[in-house]
Amino acid sequence: VMAAMLLGFAVERESQLRRVEIERDKTQAIASFMQELFENADPTHAGGSHVTVRQVLDRGAATLAQRKDIDPQVRVQLMISMARSYNQLSLGAPAVALMKQALQLQRRYTQDPLEAGRVYAQLGRGYSTMLDEPSAIPADDRAIALLSQVRPRPVDEILRVRINQLYNHLAVLDIPLDQVQQQIREILVTLEAKPGKHDRELHLQALAVLAMTLGAQGEDDQAMVTAHRAVEEAAHLYVA
């Protein structure tokens, strides 16, 4: 019995060390690619011209497509980062294209729920940016389901997707407005219960969705008050 226990411990220890080694290699590969990407964006390497963030991302996506020596898991991680950046620039189309490629790549290996959830989160955000809410909503559903499997739960990531999804519901009016208001208020309660624990931008986004919901319901006075709160919060968040 003791020998079996020791053997099991040794196997588990070896498995843990292997996972650590794989994660280290992935991190190093990602760091190397990003360093190369930003070095090429340096004016001294770009003919002296200033390079925009969009150009850096486009070059990175093109370079990634050409490179055949990058492990699929590393490639997916890089695609997620690029898609997130595209979405932050309100450029949904290239983000969606990258995430569709990522979904194809993930079929080659056993992906964990966190990585898969992040792909669907950026896919949903990309569709939303393109004003394709009917495609965004099921992508958001999938992202929430996958991220909810992760332990410990990435609460802020889940809340971000939920806020984005409620915005999409508000755009297409496929669920009652009272339901949208109830859910966004529940999110605000969660964020306000422990304000220092969550990304401050989430509270601003939730306020914005609440203001739009109140306006759609004809509650103009409350909508204006909520919108004013959002504007003040944005000033503190982005200007201060």
PDB file of C-alpha atoms in Angstrom:
ATOM      1  CA  VAL A   1       0.000   0.000   0.000  1.00  0.00           C
ATOM      2  CA  MET A   2       2.794   2.374   0.949  1.00  0.00           C
ATOM      3  CA  ALA A   3       4.594   1.673  -2.342  1.00  0.00           C
ATOM      4  CA  ALA A   4       1.415   2.416  -4.285  1.00  0.00           C
ATOM      5  CA  MET A   5       0.957   5.688  -2.403  1.00  0.00           C
ATOM      6  CA  LEU A   6       4.534   6.724  -3.069  1.00  0.00           C
ATOM      7  CA  LEU A   7       4.185   5.830  -6.741  1.00  0.00           C
ATOM      8  CA  GLY A   8       0.974   7.841  -7.005  1.00  0.00           C
ATOM      9  CA  PHE A   9       2.639  10.808  -5.311  1.00  0.00           C
ATOM     10  CA  ALA A  10       5.604  10.606  -7.681  1.00  0.00           C
ATOM     11  CA  VAL A  11       3.352  10.483 -10.739  1.00  0.00           C
ATOM     12  CA  GLU A  12       1.293  13.454  -9.534  1.00  0.00           C
ATOM     13  CA  ARG A  13       4.452  15.406  -8.700  1.00  0.00           C
ATOM     14  CA  GLU A  14       5.846  14.731 -12.166  1.00  0.00           C
ATOM     15  CA  SER A  15       2.557  15.837 -13.726  1.00  0.00           C
ATOM     16  CA  GLN A  16       2.613  19.089 -11.733  1.00  0.00           C
ATOM     17  CA  LEU A  17       6.191  19.816 -12.742  1.00  0.00           C
ATOM     18  CA  ARG A  18       5.313  19.153 -16.374  1.00  0.00           C
ATOM     19  CA  ARG A  19       2.363  21.574 -16.210  1.00  0.00           C
ATOM     20  CA  VAL A  20       4.595  24.248 -14.678  1.00  0.00           C
ATOM     21  CA  GLU A  21       7.173  23.673 -17.423  1.00  0.00           C
ATOM     22  CA  ILE A  22       4.516  23.957 -20.150  1.00  0.00           C
ATOM     23  CA  GLU A  23       3.141  27.192 -18.677  1.00  0.00           C
ATOM     24  CA  ARG A  24       6.655  28.619 -18.398  1.00  0.00           C
ATOM     25  CA  ASP A  25       7.389  27.788 -22.027  1.00  0.00           C
ATOM     26  CA  LYS A  26       4.091  29.364 -23.120  1.00  0.00           C
ATOM     27  CA  THR A  27       4.837  32.527 -21.136  1.00  0.00           C
ATOM     28  CA  GLN A  28       8.318  32.808 -22.617  1.00  0.00           C
ATOM     29  CA  ALA A  29       7.021  32.292 -26.165  1.00  0.00           C
ATOM     30  CA  ILE A  30       4.322  34.934 -25.711  1.00  0.00           C
ATOM     31  CA  ALA A  31       6.778  37.411 -24.213  1.00  0.00           C
ATOM     32  CA  SER A  32       9.203  36.828 -27.096  1.00  0.00           C
ATOM     33  CA  PHE A  33       6.530  37.383 -29.736  1.00  0.00           C
ATOM     34  CA  MET A  34       5.217  40.548 -28.060  1.00  0.00           C
ATOM     35  CA  GLN A  35       8.735  41.939 -27.683  1.00  0.00           C
ATOM     36  CA  GLU A  36       9.394  41.373 -31.382  1.00  0.00           C
ATOM     37  CA  LEU A  37       6.045  42.958 -32.255  1.00  0.00           C
ATOM     38  CA  PHE A  38       6.686  46.152 -30.315  1.00  0.00           C
ATOM     39  CA  GLU A  39      10.295  46.400 -31.418  1.00  0.00           C
ATOM     40  CA  ASN A  40       9.025  46.467 -34.992  1.00  0.00           C
ATOM     41  CA  ALA A  41       6.631  49.244 -33.995  1.00  0.00           C
ATOM     42  CA  ASP A  42       9.547  51.387 -32.810  1.00  0.00           C
ATOM     43  CA  PRO A  43      10.029  54.344 -35.232  1.00  0.00           C
ATOM     44  CA  THR A  44      13.701  53.421 -35.529  1.00  0.00           C
ATOM     45  CA  HIS A  45      12.585  50.077 -37.005  1.00  0.00           C
ATOM     46  CA  ALA A  46       9.664  51.493 -38.976  1.00  0.00           C
ATOM     47  CA  GLY A  47      11.409  53.910 -41.269  1.00  0.00           C
ATOM     48  CA  GLY A  48      11.049  56.763 -38.781  1.00  0.00           C
ATOM     49  CA  SER A  49       7.260  56.870 -39.112  1.00  0.00           C
ATOM     50  CA  HIS A  50       4.859  56.850 -36.174  1.00  0.00           C
ATOM     51  CA  VAL A  51       2.892  53.629 -35.934  1.00  0.00           C
ATOM     52  CA  THR A  52      -0.703  53.506 -34.668  1.00  0.00           C
ATOM     53  CA  VAL A  53      -2.021  50.855 -32.298  1.00  0.00           C
ATOM     54  CA  ARG A  54      -4.214  49.550 -35.118  1.00  0.00           C
ATOM     55  CA  GLN A  55      -1.151  49.146 -37.334  1.00  0.00           C
ATOM     56  CA  VAL A  56       0.733  47.312 -34.596  1.00  0.00           C
ATOM     57  CA  LEU A  57      -2.181  44.930 -34.130  1.00  0.00           C
ATOM     58  CA  ASP A  58      -2.606  44.378 -37.863  1.00  0.00           C
ATOM     59  CA  ARG A  59       1.098  43.635 -38.254  1.00  0.00           C
ATOM     60  CA  GLY A  60       0.976  41.309 -35.277  1.00  0.00           C
ATOM     61  CA  ALA A  61      -1.983  39.378 -36.673  1.00  0.00           C
ATOM     62  CA  ALA A  62      -0.298  39.094 -40.068  1.00  0.00           C
ATOM     63  CA  THR A  63       2.978  37.951 -38.511  1.00  0.00           C
ATOM     64  CA  LEU A  64       1.169  35.410 -36.365  1.00  0.00           C
ATOM     65  CA  ALA A  65      -0.597  33.989 -39.422  1.00  0.00           C
ATOM     66  CA  GLN A  66       2.743  33.559 -41.202  1.00  0.00           C
ATOM     67  CA  ARG A  67       4.600  31.958 -38.301  1.00  0.00           C
ATOM     68  CA  LYS A  68       4.358  28.178 -38.338  1.00  0.00           C
ATOM     69  CA  ASP A  69       6.652  27.572 -35.372  1.00  0.00           C
ATOM     70  CA  ILE A  70       4.237  28.768 -32.677  1.00  0.00           C
ATOM     71  CA  ASP A  71       2.456  26.184 -30.535  1.00  0.00           C
ATOM     72  CA  PRO A  72      -1.366  26.224 -30.965  1.00  0.00           C
ATOM     73  CA  GLN A  73      -1.971  27.062 -27.292  1.00  0.00           C
ATOM     74  CA  VAL A  74       0.485  29.952 -27.425  1.00  0.00           C
ATOM     75  CA  ARG A  75      -1.084  31.110 -30.678  1.00  0.00           C
ATOM     76  CA  VAL A  76      -4.541  31.142 -29.072  1.00  0.00           C
ATOM     77  CA  GLN A  77      -3.261  33.158 -26.089  1.00  0.00           C
ATOM     78  CA  LEU A  78      -1.781  35.734 -28.448  1.00  0.00           C
ATOM     79  CA  MET A  79      -5.007  35.851 -30.457  1.00  0.00           C
ATOM     80  CA  ILE A  80      -7.026  36.499 -27.295  1.00  0.00           C
ATOM     81  CA  SER A  81      -4.735  39.408 -26.368  1.00  0.00           C
ATOM     82  CA  MET A  82      -4.988  40.894 -29.858  1.00  0.00           C
ATOM     83  CA  ALA A  83      -8.766  40.451 -29.984  1.00  0.00           C
ATOM     84  CA  ARG A  84      -9.089  42.190 -26.622  1.00  0.00           C
ATOM     85  CA  SER A  85      -7.048  45.117 -27.950  1.00  0.00           C
ATOM     86  CA  TYR A  86      -9.082  45.298 -31.163  1.00  0.00           C
ATOM     87  CA  ASN A  87     -12.293  45.338 -29.134  1.00  0.00           C
ATOM     88  CA  GLN A  88     -10.956  48.125 -26.931  1.00  0.00           C
ATOM     89  CA  LEU A  89     -10.476  50.121 -30.132  1.00  0.00           C
ATOM     90  CA  SER A  90     -14.079  49.274 -31.166  1.00  0.00           C
ATOM     91  CA  LEU A  91     -12.736  47.202 -34.058  1.00  0.00           C
ATOM     92  CA  GLY A  92     -14.971  44.178 -33.815  1.00  0.00           C
ATOM     93  CA  ALA A  93     -14.432  42.596 -37.236  1.00  0.00           C
ATOM     94  CA  PRO A  94     -10.730  41.672 -36.787  1.00  0.00           C
ATOM     95  CA  ALA A  95     -11.448  40.545 -33.219  1.00  0.00           C
ATOM     96  CA  VAL A  96     -14.188  38.203 -34.426  1.00  0.00           C
ATOM     97  CA  ALA A  97     -11.944  36.855 -37.194  1.00  0.00           C
ATOM     98  CA  LEU A  98      -9.179  36.076 -34.698  1.00  0.00           C
ATOM     99  CA  MET A  99     -11.540  34.368 -32.255  1.00  0.00           C
ATOM    100  CA  LYS A 100     -13.033  32.209 -34.991  1.00  0.00           C
ATOM    101  CA  GLN A 101      -9.505  31.080 -35.842  1.00  0.00           C
ATOM    102  CA  ALA A 102      -8.868  30.455 -32.138  1.00  0.00           C
ATOM    103  CA  LEU A 103     -11.925  28.217 -31.902  1.00  0.00           C
ATOM    104  CA  GLN A 104     -10.589  26.157 -34.797  1.00  0.00           C
ATOM    105  CA  LEU A 105      -7.168  25.859 -33.159  1.00  0.00           C
ATOM    106  CA  GLN A 106      -8.654  24.799 -29.821  1.00  0.00           C
ATOM    107  CA  ARG A 107      -9.987  21.652 -31.461  1.00  0.00           C
ATOM    108  CA  ARG A 108      -6.396  20.385 -31.686  1.00  0.00           C
ATOM    109  CA  TYR A 109      -5.906  20.150 -27.921  1.00  0.00           C
ATOM    110  CA  THR A 110      -7.805  19.929 -24.637  1.00  0.00           C
ATOM    111  CA  GLN A 111      -8.380  23.524 -23.656  1.00  0.00           C
ATOM    112  CA  ASP A 112      -9.231  24.605 -20.134  1.00  0.00           C
ATOM    113  CA  PRO A 113     -12.518  26.443 -19.405  1.00  0.00           C
ATOM    114  CA  LEU A 114     -10.728  29.712 -18.632  1.00  0.00           C
ATOM    115  CA  GLU A 115      -9.052  29.937 -22.034  1.00  0.00           C
ATOM    116  CA  ALA A 116     -12.182  28.783 -23.871  1.00  0.00           C
ATOM    117  CA  GLY A 117     -14.332  31.234 -21.933  1.00  0.00           C
ATOM    118  CA  ARG A 118     -12.032  34.099 -22.797  1.00  0.00           C
ATOM    119  CA  VAL A 119     -12.239  33.258 -26.489  1.00  0.00           C
ATOM    120  CA  TYR A 120     -16.034  33.348 -26.400  1.00  0.00           C
ATOM    121  CA  ALA A 121     -15.986  36.540 -24.301  1.00  0.00           C
ATOM    122  CA  GLN A 122     -13.924  38.367 -26.907  1.00  0.00           C
ATOM    123  CA  LEU A 123     -16.007  36.837 -29.699  1.00  0.00           C
ATOM    124  CA  GLY A 124     -19.160  38.172 -28.080  1.00  0.00           C
ATOM    125  CA  ARG A 125     -17.628  41.585 -27.493  1.00  0.00           C
ATOM    126  CA  GLY A 126     -16.500  41.714 -31.116  1.00  0.00           C
ATOM    127  CA  TYR A 127     -19.972  40.892 -32.395  1.00  0.00           C
ATOM    128  CA  SER A 128     -21.417  43.519 -30.065  1.00  0.00           C
ATOM    129  CA  THR A 129     -18.998  46.126 -31.411  1.00  0.00           C
ATOM    130  CA  MET A 130     -20.160  45.211 -34.915  1.00  0.00           C
ATOM    131  CA  LEU A 131     -23.780  45.719 -33.754  1.00  0.00           C
ATOM    132  CA  ASP A 132     -24.465  42.033 -34.392  1.00  0.00           C
ATOM    133  CA  GLU A 133     -26.215  41.479 -31.066  1.00  0.00           C
ATOM    134  CA  PRO A 134     -28.027  38.267 -32.156  1.00  0.00           C
ATOM    135  CA  SER A 135     -24.609  36.634 -32.636  1.00  0.00           C
ATOM    136  CA  ALA A 136     -23.120  38.252 -29.510  1.00  0.00           C
ATOM    137  CA  ILE A 137     -25.732  36.979 -27.050  1.00  0.00           C
ATOM    138  CA  PRO A 138     -25.131  33.209 -27.527  1.00  0.00           C
ATOM    139  CA  ALA A 139     -21.356  33.803 -27.515  1.00  0.00           C
ATOM    140  CA  ASP A 140     -21.770  35.603 -24.187  1.00  0.00           C
ATOM    141  CA  ASP A 141     -23.876  32.709 -22.871  1.00  0.00           C
ATOM    142  CA  ARG A 142     -21.115  30.276 -23.757  1.00  0.00           C
ATOM    143  CA  ALA A 143     -18.449  32.502 -22.191  1.00  0.00           C
ATOM    144  CA  ILE A 144     -20.375  32.778 -18.918  1.00  0.00           C
ATOM    145  CA  ALA A 145     -20.971  29.015 -18.769  1.00  0.00           C
ATOM    146  CA  LEU A 146     -17.282  28.242 -19.326  1.00  0.00           C
ATOM    147  CA  LEU A 147     -15.888  30.920 -17.003  1.00  0.00           C
ATOM    148  CA  SER A 148     -18.279  29.781 -14.261  1.00  0.00           C
ATOM    149  CA  GLN A 149     -16.540  26.381 -14.285  1.00  0.00           C
ATOM    150  CA  VAL A 150     -13.183  27.908 -13.339  1.00  0.00           C
ATOM    151  CA  ARG A 151     -11.962  27.713  -9.742  1.00  0.00           C
ATOM    152  CA  PRO A 152     -11.390  30.174  -8.271  1.00  0.00           C
ATOM    153  CA  ARG A 153     -14.072  31.914 -10.314  1.00  0.00           C
ATOM    154  CA  PRO A 154     -12.875  34.909 -12.378  1.00  0.00           C
ATOM    155  CA  VAL A 155     -15.680  37.067 -11.020  1.00  0.00           C
ATOM    156  CA  ASP A 156     -14.784  40.290 -12.818  1.00  0.00           C
ATOM    157  CA  GLU A 157     -14.479  38.528 -16.161  1.00  0.00           C
ATOM    158  CA  ILE A 158     -17.909  36.967 -15.701  1.00  0.00           C
ATOM    159  CA  LEU A 159     -19.447  40.287 -14.655  1.00  0.00           C
ATOM    160  CA  ARG A 160     -17.924  42.024 -17.664  1.00  0.00           C
ATOM    161  CA  VAL A 161     -19.523  39.502 -20.014  1.00  0.00           C
ATOM    162  CA  ARG A 162     -22.863  39.743 -18.198  1.00  0.00           C
ATOM    163  CA  ILE A 163     -22.872  43.544 -18.500  1.00  0.00           C
ATOM    164  CA  ASN A 164     -22.040  43.312 -22.196  1.00  0.00           C
ATOM    165  CA  GLN A 165     -24.787  40.748 -22.698  1.00  0.00           C
ATOM    166  CA  LEU A 166     -27.389  42.914 -20.952  1.00  0.00           C
ATOM    167  CA  TYR A 167     -26.388  45.758 -23.257  1.00  0.00           C
ATOM    168  CA  ASN A 168     -27.000  43.418 -26.193  1.00  0.00           C
ATOM    169  CA  HIS A 169     -30.394  42.380 -24.810  1.00  0.00           C
ATOM    170  CA  LEU A 170     -31.260  46.048 -24.452  1.00  0.00           C
ATOM    171  CA  ALA A 171     -30.337  46.651 -28.090  1.00  0.00           C
ATOM    172  CA  VAL A 172     -32.546  43.909 -29.524  1.00  0.00           C
ATOM    173  CA  LEU A 173     -35.257  43.924 -26.832  1.00  0.00           C
ATOM    174  CA  ASP A 174     -35.464  40.128 -26.763  1.00  0.00           C
ATOM    175  CA  ILE A 175     -36.132  40.025 -23.011  1.00  0.00           C
ATOM    176  CA  PRO A 176     -38.337  42.334 -20.899  1.00  0.00           C
ATOM    177  CA  LEU A 177     -36.768  45.646 -19.891  1.00  0.00           C
ATOM    178  CA  ASP A 178     -37.743  44.982 -16.269  1.00  0.00           C
ATOM    179  CA  GLN A 179     -35.574  41.871 -16.397  1.00  0.00           C
ATOM    180  CA  VAL A 180     -32.639  43.836 -17.812  1.00  0.00           C
ATOM    181  CA  GLN A 181     -33.005  46.451 -15.069  1.00  0.00           C
ATOM    182  CA  GLN A 182     -33.255  43.829 -12.334  1.00  0.00           C
ATOM    183  CA  GLN A 183     -30.137  42.002 -13.494  1.00  0.00           C
ATOM    184  CA  ILE A 184     -28.040  45.132 -13.952  1.00  0.00           C
ATOM    185  CA  ARG A 185     -29.069  46.363 -10.508  1.00  0.00           C
ATOM    186  CA  GLU A 186     -28.023  43.009  -9.046  1.00  0.00           C
ATOM    187  CA  ILE A 187     -24.629  43.442 -10.666  1.00  0.00           C
ATOM    188  CA  LEU A 188     -24.330  46.951  -9.211  1.00  0.00           C
ATOM    189  CA  VAL A 189     -25.162  45.600  -5.747  1.00  0.00           C
ATOM    190  CA  THR A 190     -22.391  43.022  -6.127  1.00  0.00           C
ATOM    191  CA  LEU A 191     -19.888  45.661  -7.263  1.00  0.00           C
ATOM    192  CA  GLU A 192     -20.846  48.162  -4.560  1.00  0.00           C
ATOM    193  CA  ALA A 193     -20.722  45.587  -1.759  1.00  0.00           C
ATOM    194  CA  LYS A 194     -16.929  45.336  -2.098  1.00  0.00           C
ATOM    195  CA  PRO A 195     -15.862  48.268  -4.318  1.00  0.00           C
ATOM    196  CA  GLY A 196     -12.144  47.761  -3.779  1.00  0.00           C
ATOM    197  CA  LYS A 197     -12.330  44.139  -4.910  1.00  0.00           C
ATOM    198  CA  HIS A 198     -13.569  44.761  -8.448  1.00  0.00           C
ATOM    199  CA  ASP A 199     -12.368  46.578 -11.554  1.00  0.00           C
ATOM    200  CA  ARG A 200     -13.749  50.117 -11.230  1.00  0.00           C
ATOM    201  CA  GLU A 201     -14.580  50.219 -14.931  1.00  0.00           C
ATOM    202  CA  LEU A 202     -17.215  47.521 -14.411  1.00  0.00           C
ATOM    203  CA  HIS A 203     -19.245  49.829 -12.178  1.00  0.00           C
ATOM    204  CA  LEU A 204     -19.145  52.549 -14.811  1.00  0.00           C
ATOM    205  CA  GLN A 205     -20.268  50.138 -17.524  1.00  0.00           C
ATOM    206  CA  ALA A 206     -23.105  48.846 -15.356  1.00  0.00           C
ATOM    207  CA  LEU A 207     -24.275  52.404 -14.635  1.00  0.00           C
ATOM    208  CA  ALA A 208     -24.282  53.180 -18.349  1.00  0.00           C
ATOM    209  CA  VAL A 209     -26.444  50.133 -19.112  1.00  0.00           C
ATOM    210  CA  LEU A 210     -28.791  51.028 -16.262  1.00  0.00           C
ATOM    211  CA  ALA A 211     -29.149  54.600 -17.541  1.00  0.00           C
ATOM    212  CA  MET A 212     -29.974  53.341 -21.045  1.00  0.00           C
ATOM    213  CA  THR A 213     -32.466  50.839 -19.636  1.00  0.00           C
ATOM    214  CA  LEU A 214     -34.236  53.486 -17.575  1.00  0.00           C
ATOM    215  CA  GLY A 215     -34.391  55.730 -20.626  1.00  0.00           C
ATOM    216  CA  ALA A 216     -35.899  52.917 -22.709  1.00  0.00           C
ATOM    217  CA  GLN A 217     -38.503  52.400 -19.996  1.00  0.00           C
ATOM    218  CA  GLY A 218     -39.487  56.071 -20.096  1.00  0.00           C
ATOM    219  CA  GLU A 219     -38.078  56.808 -16.637  1.00  0.00           C
ATOM    220  CA  ASP A 220     -36.313  59.917 -17.889  1.00  0.00           C
ATOM    221  CA  ASP A 221     -35.547  61.554 -14.539  1.00  0.00           C
ATOM    222  CA  GLN A 222     -33.914  58.437 -13.104  1.00  0.00           C
ATOM    223  CA  ALA A 223     -32.104  57.882 -16.383  1.00  0.00           C
ATOM    224  CA  MET A 224     -30.611  61.383 -16.250  1.00  0.00           C
ATOM    225  CA  VAL A 225     -29.528  60.995 -12.620  1.00  0.00           C
ATOM    226  CA  THR A 226     -27.891  57.649 -13.395  1.00  0.00           C
ATOM    227  CA  ALA A 227     -26.242  59.013 -16.531  1.00  0.00           C
ATOM    228  CA  HIS A 228     -24.850  61.937 -14.518  1.00  0.00           C
ATOM    229  CA  ARG A 229     -23.392  59.470 -12.007  1.00  0.00           C
ATOM    230  CA  ALA A 230     -21.767  57.596 -14.876  1.00  0.00           C
ATOM    231  CA  VAL A 231     -20.272  60.794 -16.334  1.00  0.00           C
ATOM    232  CA  GLU A 232     -18.849  61.805 -12.944  1.00  0.00           C
ATOM    233  CA  GLU A 233     -17.424  58.340 -12.434  1.00  0.00           C
ATOM    234  CA  ALA A 234     -15.851  58.375 -15.891  1.00  0.00           C
ATOM    235  CA  ALA A 235     -14.202  61.710 -15.102  1.00  0.00           C
ATOM    236  CA  HIS A 236     -12.646  60.291 -11.929  1.00  0.00           C
ATOM    237  CA  LEU A 237     -11.664  57.075 -13.636  1.00  0.00           C
ATOM    238  CA  TYR A 238     -10.140  58.386 -16.852  1.00  0.00           C
ATOM    239  CA  VAL A 239      -9.187  61.998 -16.125  1.00  0.00           C
ATOM    240  CA  ALA A 240      -8.062  62.060 -12.512  1.00  0.00           C
TER     241      ALA A 240
END
